[in-house]
PDB file of C-alpha atoms in Angstrom:
ATOM      1  CA  MET W1327      18.481   3.437  55.796  1.00  0.00           C
ATOM      2  CA  ASP W1328      18.386  -0.035  54.467  1.00  0.00           C
ATOM      3  CA  ARG W1329      14.793   0.363  54.273  1.00  0.00           C
ATOM      4  CA  VAL W1330      15.041   3.862  52.135  1.00  0.00           C
ATOM      5  CA  VAL W1331      17.503   1.937  49.863  1.00  0.00           C
ATOM      6  CA  TYR W1332      14.820  -0.978  49.232  1.00  0.00           C
ATOM      7  CA  THR W1333      12.339   1.520  48.430  1.00  0.00           C
ATOM      8  CA  ALA W1334      13.860   4.115  46.546  1.00  0.00           C
ATOM      9  CA  MET W1335      15.452   0.977  44.357  1.00  0.00           C
ATOM     10  CA  GLY W1336      11.985  -0.619  43.925  1.00  0.00           C
ATOM     11  CA  GLY W1337      10.244   2.978  42.869  1.00  0.00           C
ATOM     12  CA  ALA W1338      13.868   2.810  40.290  1.00  0.00           C
ATOM     13  CA  SER W1339      12.814  -0.460  39.246  1.00  0.00           C
ATOM     14  CA  ARG W1340       9.237   0.185  38.213  1.00  0.00           C
ATOM     15  CA  VAL W1341       9.932   3.093  36.810  1.00  0.00           C
ATOM     16  CA  LEU W1342      12.808   1.099  34.148  1.00  0.00           C
ATOM     17  CA  GLU W1343      10.025  -1.283  33.537  1.00  0.00           C
ATOM     18  CA  GLN W1344       7.602   1.272  32.565  1.00  0.00           C
ATOM     19  CA  GLN W1345       9.920   3.443  30.872  1.00  0.00           C
ATOM     20  CA  SER W1346      10.704  -0.051  28.435  1.00  0.00           C
ATOM     21  CA  VAL W1347       6.762  -0.671  27.974  1.00  0.00           C
ATOM     22  CA  ILE W1348       6.723   3.421  26.478  1.00  0.00           C
ATOM     23  CA  SER W1349       9.615   2.755  24.227  1.00  0.00           C
ATOM     24  CA  ASN W1350       8.007  -0.165  23.005  1.00  0.00           C
ATOM     25  CA  ASN W1351       4.875   2.029  22.417  1.00  0.00           C
ATOM     26  CA  LEU W1352       6.778   4.648  20.608  1.00  0.00           C
ATOM     27  CA  ALA W1353       8.714   1.974  18.445  1.00  0.00           C
ATOM     28  CA  ASN W1354       5.055   0.717  17.216  1.00  0.00           C
ATOM     29  CA  VAL W1355       3.462   3.869  16.598  1.00  0.00           C
ATOM     30  CA  SER W1356       3.265   3.438  12.871  1.00  0.00           C
ATOM     31  CA  THR W1357       2.372  -0.259  12.989  1.00  0.00           C
ATOM     32  CA  THR W1358      -0.793  -1.080  11.770  1.00  0.00           C
ATOM     33  CA  GLY W1359      -3.734  -2.151  14.315  1.00  0.00           C
ATOM     34  CA  PHE W1360      -1.112  -1.873  17.149  1.00  0.00           C
ATOM     35  CA  ARG W1361      -2.711  -1.308  20.525  1.00  0.00           C
ATOM     36  CA  GLU W1362      -0.961   0.642  23.161  1.00  0.00           C
ATOM     37  CA  GLN W1363       0.659  -0.993  25.995  1.00  0.00           C
ATOM     38  CA  LEU W1364      -0.059   0.137  29.484  1.00  0.00           C
ATOM     39  CA  ALA W1365       2.322  -0.651  32.848  1.00  0.00           C
ATOM     40  CA  VAL W1366      -0.118  -1.484  35.820  1.00  0.00           C
ATOM     41  CA  TYR W1367       1.420  -1.917  39.302  1.00  0.00           C
ATOM     42  CA  ARG W1368       0.119  -2.689  42.455  1.00  0.00           C
ATOM     43  CA  SER W1369       1.181  -2.156  45.770  1.00  0.00           C
ATOM     44  CA  VAL W1370       2.523  -4.752  48.479  1.00  0.00           C
ATOM     45  CA  PRO W1371       3.389  -4.882  51.630  1.00  0.00           C
ATOM     46  CA  VAL W1372       6.785  -5.673  52.965  1.00  0.00           C
ATOM     47  CA  VAL W1373       6.152  -7.908  55.784  1.00  0.00           C
ATOM     48  CA  GLY W1374       8.732  -7.723  58.652  1.00  0.00           C
ATOM     49  CA  GLU W1375      10.269 -11.394  60.532  1.00  0.00           C
ATOM     50  CA  GLN W1376       7.193 -11.074  63.314  1.00  0.00           C
ATOM     51  CA  GLY W1377       4.519 -10.908  60.431  1.00  0.00           C
ATOM     52  CA  LEU W1378       3.543  -7.164  60.858  1.00  0.00           C
ATOM     53  CA  PRO W1379       3.232  -5.081  57.818  1.00  0.00           C
ATOM     54  CA  THR W1380       6.628  -2.642  57.829  1.00  0.00           C
ATOM     55  CA  ARG W1381       6.128  -0.864  54.790  1.00  0.00           C
ATOM     56  CA  VAL W1382       5.263  -1.045  51.217  1.00  0.00           C
ATOM     57  CA  THR W1383       6.561  -1.667  48.143  1.00  0.00           C
ATOM     58  CA  THR W1384       5.196  -2.209  44.548  1.00  0.00           C
ATOM     59  CA  VAL W1385       5.403  -4.692  42.329  1.00  0.00           C
ATOM     60  CA  THR W1386       4.393  -5.152  37.962  1.00  0.00           C
ATOM     61  CA  SER W1387       0.975  -6.536  37.740  1.00  0.00           C
ATOM     62  CA  THR W1388      -0.028  -7.962  34.328  1.00  0.00           C
ATOM     63  CA  PRO W1389       0.170  -5.677  31.953  1.00  0.00           C
ATOM     64  CA  SER W1390      -3.193  -4.448  29.881  1.00  0.00           C
ATOM     65  CA  SER W1391      -3.672  -2.925  26.640  1.00  0.00           C
ATOM     66  CA  ASN W1392      -5.888   0.348  25.724  1.00  0.00           C
ATOM     67  CA  PHE W1393      -8.174  -1.240  23.133  1.00  0.00           C
ATOM     68  CA  ARG W1394      -9.039   2.208  21.821  1.00  0.00           C
ATOM     69  CA  GLN W1395      -9.723   2.316  18.544  1.00  0.00           C
ATOM     70  CA  GLY W1396      -7.108   3.787  16.272  1.00  0.00           C
ATOM     71  CA  SER W1397      -7.509   5.963  13.191  1.00  0.00           C
ATOM     72  CA  MET W1398      -8.518   4.343   9.666  1.00  0.00           C
ATOM     73  CA  GLN W1399      -6.556   5.433   7.085  1.00  0.00           C
ATOM     74  CA  GLU W1400      -7.469   4.659   3.090  1.00  0.00           C
ATOM     75  CA  THR W1401      -5.009   2.872   0.900  1.00  0.00           C
ATOM     76  CA  GLY W1402      -7.413   2.167  -2.150  1.00  0.00           C
ATOM     77  CA  SER W1403      -5.950  -1.433  -1.715  1.00  0.00           C
ATOM     78  CA  PRO W1404      -7.941  -4.253  -2.495  1.00  0.00           C
ATOM     79  CA  LEU W1405      -5.910  -6.241  -0.174  1.00  0.00           C
ATOM     80  CA  ASP W1406      -6.452  -4.008   3.119  1.00  0.00           C
ATOM     81  CA  MET W1407      -9.231  -4.164   5.303  1.00  0.00           C
ATOM     82  CA  ALA W1408      -9.729  -2.359   8.627  1.00  0.00           C
ATOM     83  CA  VAL W1409     -12.276  -4.150  11.431  1.00  0.00           C
ATOM     84  CA  SER W1410     -14.727  -1.543  12.402  1.00  0.00           C
ATOM     85  CA  GLY W1411     -15.843  -0.996  16.178  1.00  0.00           C
ATOM     86  CA  ASP W1412     -14.903  -3.603  18.322  1.00  0.00           C
ATOM     87  CA  GLY W1413     -13.753  -6.939  17.362  1.00  0.00           C
ATOM     88  CA  TRP W1414     -10.884  -9.230  15.837  1.00  0.00           C
ATOM     89  CA  LEU W1415      -9.294 -10.573  13.075  1.00  0.00           C
ATOM     90  CA  SER W1416      -8.936 -14.883  13.209  1.00  0.00           C
ATOM     91  CA  VAL W1417      -5.399 -16.173  12.422  1.00  0.00           C
ATOM     92  CA  GLN W1418      -3.246 -19.196  12.687  1.00  0.00           C
ATOM     93  CA  THR W1419      -0.031 -19.405  14.339  1.00  0.00           C
ATOM     94  CA  PRO W1420       2.342 -22.423  15.398  1.00  0.00           C
ATOM     95  CA  THR W1421       0.930 -21.807  18.871  1.00  0.00           C
ATOM     96  CA  GLY W1422      -2.428 -21.814  17.739  1.00  0.00           C
ATOM     97  CA  GLU W1423      -4.874 -19.137  16.992  1.00  0.00           C
ATOM     98  CA  ALA W1424      -4.363 -15.480  17.587  1.00  0.00           C
ATOM     99  CA  TYR W1425      -6.337 -12.298  17.341  1.00  0.00           C
ATOM    100  CA  THR W1426      -4.967  -8.997  15.277  1.00  0.00           C
ATOM    101  CA  ARG W1427      -6.165  -5.615  14.262  1.00  0.00           C
ATOM    102  CA  ASP W1428      -3.669  -5.914  11.216  1.00  0.00           C
ATOM    103  CA  GLY W1429      -5.815  -5.859   7.980  1.00  0.00           C
ATOM    104  CA  GLU W1430      -2.732  -5.463   5.687  1.00  0.00           C
ATOM    105  CA  LEU W1431      -3.123  -8.516   3.848  1.00  0.00           C
ATOM    106  CA  ALA W1432      -1.406 -10.637   1.331  1.00  0.00           C
ATOM    107  CA  VAL W1433      -1.559 -13.350  -0.574  1.00  0.00           C
ATOM    108  CA  ASN W1434       1.522 -15.678  -0.508  1.00  0.00           C
ATOM    109  CA  ALA W1435       3.034 -18.335  -2.993  1.00  0.00           C
ATOM    110  CA  GLN W1436       0.421 -20.786  -1.726  1.00  0.00           C
ATOM    111  CA  GLY W1437      -1.949 -18.934  -2.897  1.00  0.00           C
ATOM    112  CA  ILE W1438      -3.137 -17.852   1.083  1.00  0.00           C
ATOM    113  CA  LEU W1439      -4.501 -15.075   2.247  1.00  0.00           C
ATOM    114  CA  VAL W1440      -1.579 -14.140   4.952  1.00  0.00           C
ATOM    115  CA  THR W1441      -0.855 -11.072   6.918  1.00  0.00           C
ATOM    116  CA  GLN W1442       2.022  -9.242   6.753  1.00  0.00           C
ATOM    117  CA  GLN W1443       3.980 -11.615   8.909  1.00  0.00           C
ATOM    118  CA  GLY W1444       3.121 -14.264   7.038  1.00  0.00           C
ATOM    119  CA  GLN W1445       0.054 -15.955   9.691  1.00  0.00           C
ATOM    120  CA  PRO W1446      -2.889 -17.866   7.547  1.00  0.00           C
ATOM    121  CA  VAL W1447      -5.792 -15.482   7.891  1.00  0.00           C
ATOM    122  CA  LEU W1448      -8.508 -17.956   8.866  1.00  0.00           C
ATOM    123  CA  SER W1449     -12.114 -18.770   7.899  1.00  0.00           C
ATOM    124  CA  THR W1450     -15.656 -18.883   9.668  1.00  0.00           C
ATOM    125  CA  GLY W1451     -15.000 -22.753   9.058  1.00  0.00           C
ATOM    126  CA  GLY W1452     -11.458 -22.334  10.883  1.00  0.00           C
ATOM    127  CA  GLY W1453      -9.180 -23.068   8.163  1.00  0.00           C
ATOM    128  CA  PRO W1454      -6.736 -21.081   5.909  1.00  0.00           C
ATOM    129  CA  ILE W1455      -8.353 -19.329   2.632  1.00  0.00           C
ATOM    130  CA  ASN W1456      -7.298 -20.028  -0.416  1.00  0.00           C
ATOM    131  CA  ILE W1457      -7.726 -17.479  -3.222  1.00  0.00           C
ATOM    132  CA  PRO W1458      -7.637 -18.629  -7.152  1.00  0.00           C
ATOM    133  CA  ASP W1459      -4.592 -18.182  -9.119  1.00  0.00           C
ATOM    134  CA  ARG W1460      -4.624 -14.378 -10.497  1.00  0.00           C
ATOM    135  CA  GLY W1461      -7.721 -13.602  -9.243  1.00  0.00           C
ATOM    136  CA  THR W1462      -8.843 -10.112  -8.216  1.00  0.00           C
ATOM    137  CA  LEU W1463      -9.960 -10.071  -4.394  1.00  0.00           C
ATOM    138  CA  THR W1464     -12.303  -7.785  -2.914  1.00  0.00           C
ATOM    139  CA  PHE W1465     -13.810  -7.630   0.925  1.00  0.00           C
ATOM    140  CA  SER W1466     -17.242  -6.877   1.860  1.00  0.00           C
ATOM    141  CA  ALA W1467     -18.799  -5.318   5.128  1.00  0.00           C
ATOM    142  CA  ASP W1468     -19.645  -8.686   6.387  1.00  0.00           C
ATOM    143  CA  GLY W1469     -16.040 -10.187   5.797  1.00  0.00           C
ATOM    144  CA  TYR W1470     -16.701 -12.115   2.962  1.00  0.00           C
ATOM    145  CA  VAL W1471     -13.736 -12.762   1.046  1.00  0.00           C
ATOM    146  CA  ASN W1472     -14.637 -12.334  -2.976  1.00  0.00           C
ATOM    147  CA  VAL W1473     -12.939 -13.398  -6.637  1.00  0.00           C
ATOM    148  CA  LEU W1474     -13.053 -12.167  -9.714  1.00  0.00           C
ATOM    149  CA  GLY W1475     -10.705 -14.842 -11.556  1.00  0.00           C
ATOM    150  CA  ALA W1476      -8.984 -13.077 -14.638  1.00  0.00           C
ATOM    151  CA  GLY W1477     -11.319 -12.602 -17.692  1.00  0.00           C
ATOM    152  CA  ASP W1478     -14.120 -12.834 -15.647  1.00  0.00           C
ATOM    153  CA  THR W1479     -17.044 -10.216 -15.902  1.00  0.00           C
ATOM    154  CA  PRO W1480     -18.583  -8.922 -12.738  1.00  0.00           C
ATOM    155  CA  LYS W1481     -21.836 -11.352 -12.737  1.00  0.00           C
ATOM    156  CA  ASP W1482     -19.029 -14.479 -12.710  1.00  0.00           C
ATOM    157  CA  LEU W1483     -17.895 -12.668  -8.855  1.00  0.00           C
ATOM    158  CA  GLN W1484     -17.431 -16.068  -6.768  1.00  0.00           C
ATOM    159  CA  VAL W1485     -17.387 -15.882  -2.440  1.00  0.00           C
ATOM    160  CA  VAL W1486     -14.216 -18.339  -1.400  1.00  0.00           C
ATOM    161  CA  ALA W1487     -14.775 -18.079   2.164  1.00  0.00           C
ATOM    162  CA  GLN W1488     -15.591 -15.492   5.140  1.00  0.00           C
ATOM    163  CA  LEU W1489     -13.252 -14.075   7.831  1.00  0.00           C
ATOM    164  CA  LYS W1490     -13.468 -14.961  10.953  1.00  0.00           C
ATOM    165  CA  LEU W1491     -14.316 -11.906  12.810  1.00  0.00           C
ATOM    166  CA  VAL W1492     -14.769 -12.245  16.550  1.00  0.00           C
ATOM    167  CA  ASN W1493     -15.129 -10.252  19.659  1.00  0.00           C
ATOM    168  CA  PRO W1494     -14.504 -11.781  23.085  1.00  0.00           C
ATOM    169  CA  PRO W1495     -14.404  -9.720  25.981  1.00  0.00           C
ATOM    170  CA  ALA W1496     -10.930  -7.829  26.227  1.00  0.00           C
ATOM    171  CA  ALA W1497     -10.886  -8.890  29.823  1.00  0.00           C
ATOM    172  CA  SER W1498      -9.928 -12.534  28.428  1.00  0.00           C
ATOM    173  CA  LEU W1499      -6.893 -11.297  25.751  1.00  0.00           C
ATOM    174  CA  GLU W1500      -3.378 -11.206  26.534  1.00  0.00           C
ATOM    175  CA  ARG W1501      -1.076 -10.165  24.430  1.00  0.00           C
ATOM    176  CA  GLY W1502       2.254 -12.200  22.928  1.00  0.00           C
ATOM    177  CA  GLY W1503       5.486 -11.737  22.585  1.00  0.00           C
ATOM    178  CA  ASP W1504       4.617 -11.512  18.742  1.00  0.00           C
ATOM    179  CA  GLY W1505       2.518  -8.700  19.086  1.00  0.00           C
ATOM    180  CA  LEU W1506      -0.561 -10.906  18.629  1.00  0.00           C
ATOM    181  CA  PHE W1507      -3.810 -11.691  21.289  1.00  0.00           C
ATOM    182  CA  ARG W1508      -4.516 -14.841  22.758  1.00  0.00           C
ATOM    183  CA  MET W1509      -7.433 -16.269  24.924  1.00  0.00           C
ATOM    184  CA  ALA W1510      -6.195 -16.016  28.776  1.00  0.00           C
ATOM    185  CA  ALA W1511      -5.551 -18.165  31.271  1.00  0.00           C
ATOM    186  CA  GLY W1512      -5.469 -21.335  29.068  1.00  0.00           C
ATOM    187  CA  GLN W1513      -9.171 -20.899  27.674  1.00  0.00           C
ATOM    188  CA  PRO W1514      -9.774 -22.261  24.190  1.00  0.00           C
ATOM    189  CA  PRO W1515     -10.006 -19.657  21.050  1.00  0.00           C
ATOM    190  CA  VAL W1516     -13.275 -18.723  20.119  1.00  0.00           C
ATOM    191  CA  ALA W1517     -15.276 -20.433  18.568  1.00  0.00           C
ATOM    192  CA  GLN W1518     -17.876 -19.151  16.501  1.00  0.00           C
ATOM    193  CA  ALA W1519     -17.428 -15.674  14.485  1.00  0.00           C
ATOM    194  CA  ASP W1520     -19.507 -12.725  15.715  1.00  0.00           C
ATOM    195  CA  PRO W1521     -22.089 -11.499  12.579  1.00  0.00           C
ATOM    196  CA  ASN W1522     -21.847  -8.055  14.355  1.00  0.00           C
ATOM    197  CA  VAL W1523     -18.046  -7.373  13.577  1.00  0.00           C
ATOM    198  CA  ARG W1524     -17.900  -5.574  10.298  1.00  0.00           C
ATOM    199  CA  VAL W1525     -14.922  -4.535   8.454  1.00  0.00           C
ATOM    200  CA  VAL W1526     -14.082  -1.271   6.578  1.00  0.00           C
ATOM    201  CA  PRO W1527     -12.445  -2.426   2.888  1.00  0.00           C
ATOM    202  CA  GLY W1528      -9.395  -0.590   1.735  1.00  0.00           C
ATOM    203  CA  PHE W1529      -8.510   1.026   4.705  1.00  0.00           C
ATOM    204  CA  VAL W1530      -6.119  -0.008   7.645  1.00  0.00           C
ATOM    205  CA  GLU W1531      -6.386   0.850  11.046  1.00  0.00           C
ATOM    206  CA  LYS W1532      -3.418   2.903  12.520  1.00  0.00           C
ATOM    207  CA  SER W1533      -1.982   2.435  16.046  1.00  0.00           C
ATOM    208  CA  ASN W1534      -3.935   3.864  18.663  1.00  0.00           C
ATOM    209  CA  VAL W1535      -0.234   4.919  20.718  1.00  0.00           C
ATOM    210  CA  SER W1536      -0.054   8.865  21.111  1.00  0.00           C
ATOM    211  CA  PRO W1537       3.246   9.854  19.808  1.00  0.00           C
ATOM    212  CA  ALA W1538       2.970  13.183  22.134  1.00  0.00           C
ATOM    213  CA  GLU W1539       1.246  11.362  25.361  1.00  0.00           C
ATOM    214  CA  ALA W1540       4.080   8.999  24.806  1.00  0.00           C
ATOM    215  CA  MET W1541       6.969  11.184  24.656  1.00  0.00           C
ATOM    216  CA  VAL W1542       5.469  13.375  28.166  1.00  0.00           C
ATOM    217  CA  GLY W1543       5.142   9.607  30.049  1.00  0.00           C
ATOM    218  CA  MET W1544       8.716   9.337  28.967  1.00  0.00           C
ATOM    219  CA  ILE W1545      10.041  12.643  30.434  1.00  0.00           C
ATOM    220  CA  SER W1546       7.768  12.180  32.915  1.00  0.00           C
ATOM    221  CA  ASN W1547       9.589   8.804  34.159  1.00  0.00           C
ATOM    222  CA  ALA W1548      13.077  10.209  33.606  1.00  0.00           C
ATOM    223  CA  ARG W1549      12.646  12.684  36.220  1.00  0.00           C
ATOM    224  CA  ARG W1550      10.897   9.821  38.429  1.00  0.00           C
ATOM    225  CA  PHE W1551      14.020   8.080  37.886  1.00  0.00           C
ATOM    226  CA  GLU W1552      16.402  11.469  39.119  1.00  0.00           C
ATOM    227  CA  MET W1553      14.183  11.099  42.280  1.00  0.00           C
ATOM    228  CA  GLN W1554      14.848   7.733  43.111  1.00  0.00           C
ATOM    229  CA  MET W1555      18.417   7.825  42.465  1.00  0.00           C
ATOM    230  CA  LYS W1556      18.711  11.252  44.316  1.00  0.00           C
ATOM    231  CA  VAL W1557      16.767   9.336  47.571  1.00  0.00           C
ATOM    232  CA  ILE W1558      19.644   6.470  47.192  1.00  0.00           C
ATOM    233  CA  ASP W1559      22.453   9.163  46.994  1.00  0.00           C
ATOM    234  CA  ASP W1560      21.052  11.004  49.917  1.00  0.00           C
ATOM    235  CA  ALA W1561      20.919   7.835  51.919  1.00  0.00           C
ATOM    236  CA  SER W1562      24.627   6.733  51.318  1.00  0.00           C
ATOM    237  CA  THR W1563      25.426  10.413  52.114  1.00  0.00           C
ATOM    238  CA  ASN W1564      23.582  10.008  55.631  1.00  0.00           C
ATOM    239  CA  GLU W1565      25.313   6.594  56.423  1.00  0.00           C
ATOM    240  CA  ASP W1566      28.537   8.070  55.893  1.00  0.00           C
ATOM    241  CA  LYS W1567      28.279  11.071  57.914  1.00  0.00           C
ATOM    242  CA  GLY W1568      26.519   8.836  60.702  1.00  0.00           C
ATOM    243  CA  ASN W1569      29.807   6.584  60.501  1.00  0.00           C
ATOM    244  CA  SER W1570      32.002   9.537  60.393  1.00  0.00           C
ATOM    245  CA  ILE W1571      30.563  10.281  63.707  1.00  0.00           C
ATOM    246  CA  LEU W1572      30.411   7.264  65.692  1.00  0.00           C
ATOM    247  CA  SER W1573      34.128   6.977  64.160  1.00  0.00           C
ATOM    248  CA  VAL W1574      35.149  10.354  66.289  1.00  0.00           C
ATOM    249  CA  ASN W1575      33.087   9.298  69.316  1.00  0.00           C
ATOM    250  CA  GLY W1576      34.611   5.986  69.284  1.00  0.00           C
TER     251      GLY W1576
END
């Protein structure tokens, strides 16, 4: 009976972990540039005292992400831009360089181009991007940041920096608790920008989470959890019946 309960308990725990991931995806269905998180499991043999595999259970492996591009939404804001195709926008965090698809940008009180969470956006030189006071900002498709000062004419348009747009292999990225991606396994940040990455000014990329698929996944997980609980309940009932038989025979 203990083996049945152990196996069912492990299955129920994995279902709850997956439910937590799906719930987080649903909570971020409207988050700009969000990448759907995937719950990944692998089977592991449970080895007995004699060193022989007696049964198989599951454990949670490193969670992965769905890197499919989300739909583009036009905003018309000069401070918005969406990465087209593969690629990432580089930002500075207290723990080092990180990567995001959230192109909903702003200029803070210090005149620095930042994300909505306040992380400075990095230039190809590796530093923050300073925007002149009262300057009107626009982006070009290759990531150049153009500024037109107050009272200037179009011919006075100046290029202040170029966004650091990178495209590391998806397998080398890992998601942080802040929703940003970083190089995995202690790998250094991407040194050079990728000239092939393009942006779409005046647009933002929506989350790539499908609300319908996420809801179906939650319902399916709820049913799986009920099945695991039923197995545990049946095992407990069988044990009670066995104990009662032994008591009568005794």
